[in-house]
Coordinates of N, CA and C in Angstrom, one line a residue:
X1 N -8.7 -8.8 -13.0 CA -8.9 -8.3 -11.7 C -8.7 -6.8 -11.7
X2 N -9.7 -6.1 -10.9 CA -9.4 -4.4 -11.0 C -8.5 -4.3 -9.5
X3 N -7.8 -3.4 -9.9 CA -7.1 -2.7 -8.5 C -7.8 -1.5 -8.1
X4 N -7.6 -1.4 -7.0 CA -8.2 0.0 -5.9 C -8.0 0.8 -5.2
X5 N -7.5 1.7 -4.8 CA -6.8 2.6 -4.4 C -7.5 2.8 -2.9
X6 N -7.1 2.6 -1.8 CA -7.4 2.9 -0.4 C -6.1 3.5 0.1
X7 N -7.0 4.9 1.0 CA -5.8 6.3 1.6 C -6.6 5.7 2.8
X8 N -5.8 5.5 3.9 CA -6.1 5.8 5.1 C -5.1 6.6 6.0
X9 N -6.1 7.2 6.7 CA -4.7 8.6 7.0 C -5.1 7.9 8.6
X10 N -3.8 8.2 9.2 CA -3.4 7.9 11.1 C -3.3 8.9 11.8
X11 N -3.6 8.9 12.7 CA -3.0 9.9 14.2 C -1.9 10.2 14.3
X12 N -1.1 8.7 13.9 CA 0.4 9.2 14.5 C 1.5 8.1 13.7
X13 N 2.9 8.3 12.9 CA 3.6 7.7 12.1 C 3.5 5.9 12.8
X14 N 3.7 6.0 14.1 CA 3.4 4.6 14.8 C 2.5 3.8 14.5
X15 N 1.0 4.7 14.7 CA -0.1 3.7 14.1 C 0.0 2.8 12.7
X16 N 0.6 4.0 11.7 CA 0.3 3.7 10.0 C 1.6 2.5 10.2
X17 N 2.8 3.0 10.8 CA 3.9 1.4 10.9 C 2.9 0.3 11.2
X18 N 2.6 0.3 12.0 CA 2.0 -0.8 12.7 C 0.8 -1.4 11.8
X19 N -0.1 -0.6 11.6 CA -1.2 -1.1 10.2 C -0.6 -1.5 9.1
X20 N 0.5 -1.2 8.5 CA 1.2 -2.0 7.7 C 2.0 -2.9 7.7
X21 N 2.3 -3.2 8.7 CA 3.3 -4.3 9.5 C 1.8 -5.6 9.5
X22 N 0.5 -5.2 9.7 CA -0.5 -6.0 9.5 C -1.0 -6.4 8.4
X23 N -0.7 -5.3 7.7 CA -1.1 -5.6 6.0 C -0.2 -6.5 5.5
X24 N 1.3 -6.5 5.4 CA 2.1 -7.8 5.2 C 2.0 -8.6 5.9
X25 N 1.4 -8.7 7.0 CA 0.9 -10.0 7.4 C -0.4 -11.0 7.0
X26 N -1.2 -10.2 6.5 CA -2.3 -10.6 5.8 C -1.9 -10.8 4.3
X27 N -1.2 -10.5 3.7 CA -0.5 -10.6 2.9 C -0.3 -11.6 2.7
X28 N 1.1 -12.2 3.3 CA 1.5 -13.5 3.7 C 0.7 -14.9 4.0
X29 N -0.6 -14.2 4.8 CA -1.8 -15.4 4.7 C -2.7 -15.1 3.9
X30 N -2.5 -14.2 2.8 CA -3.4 -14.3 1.2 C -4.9 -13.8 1.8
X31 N -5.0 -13.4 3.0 CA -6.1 -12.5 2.6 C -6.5 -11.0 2.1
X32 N -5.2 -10.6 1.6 CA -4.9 -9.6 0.7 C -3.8 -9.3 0.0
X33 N -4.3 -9.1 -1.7 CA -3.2 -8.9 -2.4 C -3.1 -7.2 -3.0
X34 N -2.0 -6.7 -2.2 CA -1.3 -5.7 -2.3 C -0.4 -5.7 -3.8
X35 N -0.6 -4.3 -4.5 CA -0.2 -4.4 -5.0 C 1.0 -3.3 -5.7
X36 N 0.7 -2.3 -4.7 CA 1.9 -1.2 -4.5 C 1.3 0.1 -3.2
X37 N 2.2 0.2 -2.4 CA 1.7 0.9 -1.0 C 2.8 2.0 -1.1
X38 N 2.0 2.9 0.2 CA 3.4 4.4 -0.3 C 2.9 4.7 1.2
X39 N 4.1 5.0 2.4 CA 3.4 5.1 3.6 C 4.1 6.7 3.6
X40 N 2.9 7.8 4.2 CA 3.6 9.8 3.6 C 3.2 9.7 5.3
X41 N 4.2 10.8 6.0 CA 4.3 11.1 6.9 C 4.6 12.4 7.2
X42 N 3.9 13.4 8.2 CA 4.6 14.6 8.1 C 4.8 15.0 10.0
X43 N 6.1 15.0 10.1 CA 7.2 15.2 11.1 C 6.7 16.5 12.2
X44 N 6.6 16.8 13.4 CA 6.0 17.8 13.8 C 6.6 19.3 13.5
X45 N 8.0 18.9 12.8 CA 8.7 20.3 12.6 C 7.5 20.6 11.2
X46 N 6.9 19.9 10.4 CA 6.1 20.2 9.2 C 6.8 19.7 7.8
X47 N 8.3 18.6 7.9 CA 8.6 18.4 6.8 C 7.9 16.7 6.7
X48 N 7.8 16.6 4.9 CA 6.7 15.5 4.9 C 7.7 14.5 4.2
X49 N 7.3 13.4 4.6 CA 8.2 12.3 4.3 C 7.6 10.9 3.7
X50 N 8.3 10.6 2.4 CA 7.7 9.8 1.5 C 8.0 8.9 1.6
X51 N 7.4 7.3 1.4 CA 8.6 5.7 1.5 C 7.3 5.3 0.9
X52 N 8.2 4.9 -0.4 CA 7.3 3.9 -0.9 C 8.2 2.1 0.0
X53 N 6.5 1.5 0.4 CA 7.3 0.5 1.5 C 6.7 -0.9 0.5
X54 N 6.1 -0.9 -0.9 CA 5.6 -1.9 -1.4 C 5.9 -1.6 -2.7
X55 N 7.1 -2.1 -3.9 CA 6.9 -1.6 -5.1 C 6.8 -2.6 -6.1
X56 N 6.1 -2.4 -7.3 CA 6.0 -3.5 -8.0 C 7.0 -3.5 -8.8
X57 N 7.9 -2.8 -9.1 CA 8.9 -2.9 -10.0 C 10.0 -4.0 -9.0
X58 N 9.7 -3.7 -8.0 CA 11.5 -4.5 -6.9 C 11.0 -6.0 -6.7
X59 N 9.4 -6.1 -6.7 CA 8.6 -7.2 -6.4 C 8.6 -8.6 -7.6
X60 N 8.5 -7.7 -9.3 CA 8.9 -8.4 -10.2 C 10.2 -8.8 -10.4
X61 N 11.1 -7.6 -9.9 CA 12.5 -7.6 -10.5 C 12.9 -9.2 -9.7
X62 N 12.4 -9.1 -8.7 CA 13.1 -10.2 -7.5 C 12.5 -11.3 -7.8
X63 N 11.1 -11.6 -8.5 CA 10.8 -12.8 -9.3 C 11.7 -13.2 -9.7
X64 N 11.8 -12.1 -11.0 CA 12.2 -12.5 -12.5 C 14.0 -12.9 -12.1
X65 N 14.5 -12.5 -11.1 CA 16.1 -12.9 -11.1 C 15.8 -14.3 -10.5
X66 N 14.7 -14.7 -9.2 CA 14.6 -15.7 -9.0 C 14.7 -16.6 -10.5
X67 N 13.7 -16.6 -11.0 CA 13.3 -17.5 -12.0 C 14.6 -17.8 -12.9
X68 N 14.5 -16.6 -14.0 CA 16.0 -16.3 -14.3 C 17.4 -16.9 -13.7
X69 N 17.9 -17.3 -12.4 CA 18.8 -17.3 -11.7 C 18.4 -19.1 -12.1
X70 N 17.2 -19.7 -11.7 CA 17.0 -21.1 -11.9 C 16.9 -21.7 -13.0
X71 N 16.6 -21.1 -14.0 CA 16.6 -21.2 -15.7 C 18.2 -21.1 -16.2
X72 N 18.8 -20.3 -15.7 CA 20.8 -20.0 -15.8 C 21.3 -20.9 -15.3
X73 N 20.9 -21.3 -14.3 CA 21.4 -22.9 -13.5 C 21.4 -23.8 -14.6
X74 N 20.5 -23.8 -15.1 CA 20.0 -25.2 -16.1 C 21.1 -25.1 -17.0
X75 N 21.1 -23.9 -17.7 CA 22.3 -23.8 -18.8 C 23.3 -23.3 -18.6
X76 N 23.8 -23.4 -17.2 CA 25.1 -23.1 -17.2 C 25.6 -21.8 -17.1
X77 N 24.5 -20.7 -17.1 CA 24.7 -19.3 -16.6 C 23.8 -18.9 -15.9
X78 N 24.3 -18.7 -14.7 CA 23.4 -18.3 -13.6 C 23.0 -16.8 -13.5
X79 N 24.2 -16.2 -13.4 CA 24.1 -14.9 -13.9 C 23.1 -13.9 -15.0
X80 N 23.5 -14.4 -16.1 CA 23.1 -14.0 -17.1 C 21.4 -14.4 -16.6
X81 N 21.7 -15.1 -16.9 CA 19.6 -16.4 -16.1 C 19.2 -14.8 -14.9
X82 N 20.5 -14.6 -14.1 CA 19.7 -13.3 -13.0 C 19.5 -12.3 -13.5
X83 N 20.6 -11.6 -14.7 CA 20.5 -9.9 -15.2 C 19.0 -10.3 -16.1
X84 N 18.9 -11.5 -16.3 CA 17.6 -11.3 -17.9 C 16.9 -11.4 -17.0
X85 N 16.4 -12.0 -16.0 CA 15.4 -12.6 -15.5 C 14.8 -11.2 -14.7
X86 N 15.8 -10.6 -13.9 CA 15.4 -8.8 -12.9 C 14.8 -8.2 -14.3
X87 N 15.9 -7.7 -15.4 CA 15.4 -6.8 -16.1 C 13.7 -6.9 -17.0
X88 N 13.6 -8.2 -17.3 CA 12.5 -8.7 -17.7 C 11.3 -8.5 -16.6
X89 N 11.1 -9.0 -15.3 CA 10.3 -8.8 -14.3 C 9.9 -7.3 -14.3
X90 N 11.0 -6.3 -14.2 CA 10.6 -4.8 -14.2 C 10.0 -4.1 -15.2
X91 N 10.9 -4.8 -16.4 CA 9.6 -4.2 -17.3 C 8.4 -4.9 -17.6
X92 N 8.4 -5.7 -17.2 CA 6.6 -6.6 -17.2 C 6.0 -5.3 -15.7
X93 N 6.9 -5.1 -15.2 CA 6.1 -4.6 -13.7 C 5.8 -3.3 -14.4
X94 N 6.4 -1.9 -15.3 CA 5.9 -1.3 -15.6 C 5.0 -0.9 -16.8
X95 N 5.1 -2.6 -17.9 CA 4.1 -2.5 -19.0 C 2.9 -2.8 -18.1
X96 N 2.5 -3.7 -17.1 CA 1.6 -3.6 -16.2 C 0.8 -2.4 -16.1
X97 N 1.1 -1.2 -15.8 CA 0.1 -0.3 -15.4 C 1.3 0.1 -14.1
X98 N 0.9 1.5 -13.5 CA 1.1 2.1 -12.6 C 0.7 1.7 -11.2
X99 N 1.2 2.0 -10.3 CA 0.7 1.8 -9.1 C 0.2 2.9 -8.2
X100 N 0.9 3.2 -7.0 CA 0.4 4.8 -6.2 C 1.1 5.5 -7.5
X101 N -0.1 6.5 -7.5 CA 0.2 8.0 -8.1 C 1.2 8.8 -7.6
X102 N 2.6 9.3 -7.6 CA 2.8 9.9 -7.1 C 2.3 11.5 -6.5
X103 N 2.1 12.3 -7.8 CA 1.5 13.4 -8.1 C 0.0 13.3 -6.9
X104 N -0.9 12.3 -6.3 CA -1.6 12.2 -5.6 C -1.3 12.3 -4.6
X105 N 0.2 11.0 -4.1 CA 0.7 11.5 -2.7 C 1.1 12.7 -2.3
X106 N 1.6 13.3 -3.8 CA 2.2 14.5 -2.9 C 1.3 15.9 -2.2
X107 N -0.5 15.5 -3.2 CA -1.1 15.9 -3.1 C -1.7 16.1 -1.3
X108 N -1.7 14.9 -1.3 CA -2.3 14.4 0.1 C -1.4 14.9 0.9
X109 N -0.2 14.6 0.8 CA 0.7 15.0 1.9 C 0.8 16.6 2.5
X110 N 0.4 17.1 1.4 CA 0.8 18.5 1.9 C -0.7 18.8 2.8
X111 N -1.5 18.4 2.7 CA -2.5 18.5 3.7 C -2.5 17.9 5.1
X112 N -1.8 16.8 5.0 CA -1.7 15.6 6.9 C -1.1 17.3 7.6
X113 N -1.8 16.9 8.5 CA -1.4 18.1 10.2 C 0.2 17.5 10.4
X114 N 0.8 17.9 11.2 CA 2.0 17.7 11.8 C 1.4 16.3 12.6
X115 N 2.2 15.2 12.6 CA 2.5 13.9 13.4 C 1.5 13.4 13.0
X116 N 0.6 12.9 12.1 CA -0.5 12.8 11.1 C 0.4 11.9 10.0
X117 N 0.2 10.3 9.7 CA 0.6 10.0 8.5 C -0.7 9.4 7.7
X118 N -0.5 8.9 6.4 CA -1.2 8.2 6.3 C -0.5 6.8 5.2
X119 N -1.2 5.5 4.8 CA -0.7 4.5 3.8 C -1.9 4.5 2.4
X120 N -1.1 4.8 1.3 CA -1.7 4.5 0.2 C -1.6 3.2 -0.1
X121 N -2.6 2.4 -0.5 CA -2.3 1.0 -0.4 C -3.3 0.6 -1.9
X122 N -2.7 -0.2 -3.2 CA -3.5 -0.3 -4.4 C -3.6 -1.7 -4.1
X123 N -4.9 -2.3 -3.8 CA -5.2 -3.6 -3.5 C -5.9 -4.2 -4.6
X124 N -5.7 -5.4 -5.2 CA -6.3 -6.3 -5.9 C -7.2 -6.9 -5.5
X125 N -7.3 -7.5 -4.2 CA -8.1 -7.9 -3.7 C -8.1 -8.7 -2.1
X126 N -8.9 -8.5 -1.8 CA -8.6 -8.7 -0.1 C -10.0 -9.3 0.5
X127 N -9.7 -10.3 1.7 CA -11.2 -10.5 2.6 C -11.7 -9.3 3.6
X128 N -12.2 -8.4 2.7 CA -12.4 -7.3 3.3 C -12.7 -7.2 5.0
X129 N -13.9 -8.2 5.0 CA -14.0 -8.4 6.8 C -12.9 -8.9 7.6
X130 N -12.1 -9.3 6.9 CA -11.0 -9.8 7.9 C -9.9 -8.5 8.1
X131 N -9.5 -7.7 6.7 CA -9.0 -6.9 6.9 C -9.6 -5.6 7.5
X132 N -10.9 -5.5 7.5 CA -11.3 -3.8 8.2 C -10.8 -4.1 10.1
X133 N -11.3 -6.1 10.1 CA -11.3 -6.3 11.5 C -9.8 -5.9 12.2
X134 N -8.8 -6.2 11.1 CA -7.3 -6.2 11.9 C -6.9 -4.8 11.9
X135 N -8.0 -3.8 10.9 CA -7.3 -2.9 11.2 C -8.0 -1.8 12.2
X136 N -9.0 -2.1 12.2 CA -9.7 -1.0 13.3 C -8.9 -0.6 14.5
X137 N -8.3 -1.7 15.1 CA -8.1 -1.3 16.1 C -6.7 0.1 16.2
X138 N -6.2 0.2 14.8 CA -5.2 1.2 14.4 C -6.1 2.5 14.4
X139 N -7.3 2.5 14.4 CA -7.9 3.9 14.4 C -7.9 5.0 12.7
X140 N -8.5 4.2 11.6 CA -8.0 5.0 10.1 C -9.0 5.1 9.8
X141 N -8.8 6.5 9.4 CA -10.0 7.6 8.8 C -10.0 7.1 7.2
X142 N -10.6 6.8 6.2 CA -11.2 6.8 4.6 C -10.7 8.1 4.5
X143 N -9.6 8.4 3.9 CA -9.3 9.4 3.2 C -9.6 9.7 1.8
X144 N -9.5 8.6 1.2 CA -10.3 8.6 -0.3 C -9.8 6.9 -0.9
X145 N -11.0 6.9 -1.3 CA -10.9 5.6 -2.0 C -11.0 5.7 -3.7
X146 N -10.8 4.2 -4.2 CA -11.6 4.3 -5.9 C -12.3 3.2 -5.8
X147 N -13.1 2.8 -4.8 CA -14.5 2.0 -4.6 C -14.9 2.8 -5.4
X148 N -16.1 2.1 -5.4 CA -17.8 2.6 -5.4 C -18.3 3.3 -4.1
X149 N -19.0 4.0 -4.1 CA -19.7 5.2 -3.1 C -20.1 4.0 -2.0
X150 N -20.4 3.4 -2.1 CA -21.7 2.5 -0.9 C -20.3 1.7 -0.7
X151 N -19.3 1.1 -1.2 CA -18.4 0.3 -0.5 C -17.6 0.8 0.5
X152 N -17.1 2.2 -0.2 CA -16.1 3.5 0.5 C -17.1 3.5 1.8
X153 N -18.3 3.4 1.6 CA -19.0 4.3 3.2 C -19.1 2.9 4.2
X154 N -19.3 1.7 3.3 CA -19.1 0.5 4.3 C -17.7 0.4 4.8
X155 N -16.8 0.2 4.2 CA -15.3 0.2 4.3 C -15.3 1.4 6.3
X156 N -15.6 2.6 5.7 CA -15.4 3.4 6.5 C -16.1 3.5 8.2
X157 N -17.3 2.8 7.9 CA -18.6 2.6 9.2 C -17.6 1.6 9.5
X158 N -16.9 0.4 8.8 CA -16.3 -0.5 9.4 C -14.8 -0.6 11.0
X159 N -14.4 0.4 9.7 CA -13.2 1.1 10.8 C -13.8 2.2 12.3
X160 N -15.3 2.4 12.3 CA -15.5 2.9 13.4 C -15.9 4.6 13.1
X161 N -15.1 4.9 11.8 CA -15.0 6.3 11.6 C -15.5 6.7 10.5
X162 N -15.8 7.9 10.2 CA -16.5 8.8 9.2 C -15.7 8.9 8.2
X163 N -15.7 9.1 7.2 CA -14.9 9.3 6.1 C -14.6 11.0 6.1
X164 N -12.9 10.8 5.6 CA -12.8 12.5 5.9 C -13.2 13.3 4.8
X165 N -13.7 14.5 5.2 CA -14.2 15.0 4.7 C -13.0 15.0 3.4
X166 N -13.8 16.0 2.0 CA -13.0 15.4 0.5 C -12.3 17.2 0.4

């Protein structure tokens, strides 16, 4: 499965909360698999503020101690079953491949206007119509994608709005 990089930039830090408060809910009902998100925000004083709010390293680690934790049960170390089971998960999460770019966010960020955020979101795959529907009503501009040109511009007509300029 390929992952895909969607920037949607907001009005206001409230909007992008709230559109991602949607996205883990869609989440949860599997019509989108997220796969590392980074919500950047910049404050009206002009300082910009980073949260990564999805990571795949915390996401595996918390597997693998699961698993690990139930496999240590069996033999009698639970523990040990939790430290192998986290550490194992995180490095599977970074032999995996990367998630948000940082060096991109920081890119982007220094451009958002004051009270302006936006959510980097690397999706695997998602019911696109269900997701453009839950999120339109949050108001998100196509900041940049790594579609294909004709999906980016569907994606974008979807939400109501023009893709920002590059």
């Amino acid at each position: 499965m390929t992952e895909q990089l969607v920037v949607l930039g907001f009005d206001s830090l409230e909007q992008a909360r709230q559109a991602w408060s949607l996205g883990r809910r869609l989440r949860r009902e599997k019509r989108l698999d997220l796969v590392d998100g980074t919500l950047v925000w910049r404050d009206e004083n002009g300082r910009v503020t980073i949260r990564r709010v999805a990571s795949p390293a915390r996401t595996a680690a918390l597997g693998g101690a699961l698993c690990g934790g139930v496999i240590g049960t069996v033999f009698l170390a639970p523990f040990v079953g939790l430290g192998i089971g986290a550490g194992a998960g995180a490095l599977a999460s970074r032999i995996s491949g990367p998630g948000v770019d940082d060096d991109l966010v920081r890119r982007i960020a220094g451009h958002l206007q004051p009270g302006r955020a936006a959510i980097f979101a690397v999706v695997r795959r998602s019911t696109a119509d269900d997701v453009t529907a839950a999120l339109s009503p949050h108001h998100p501009v196509v900041i940049m994608t790594t579609l294909p040109p004709e999906r980016e511009r569907r994606l974008a007509r979807a939400l109501g709005r023009r893709p920002a300029p590059a």
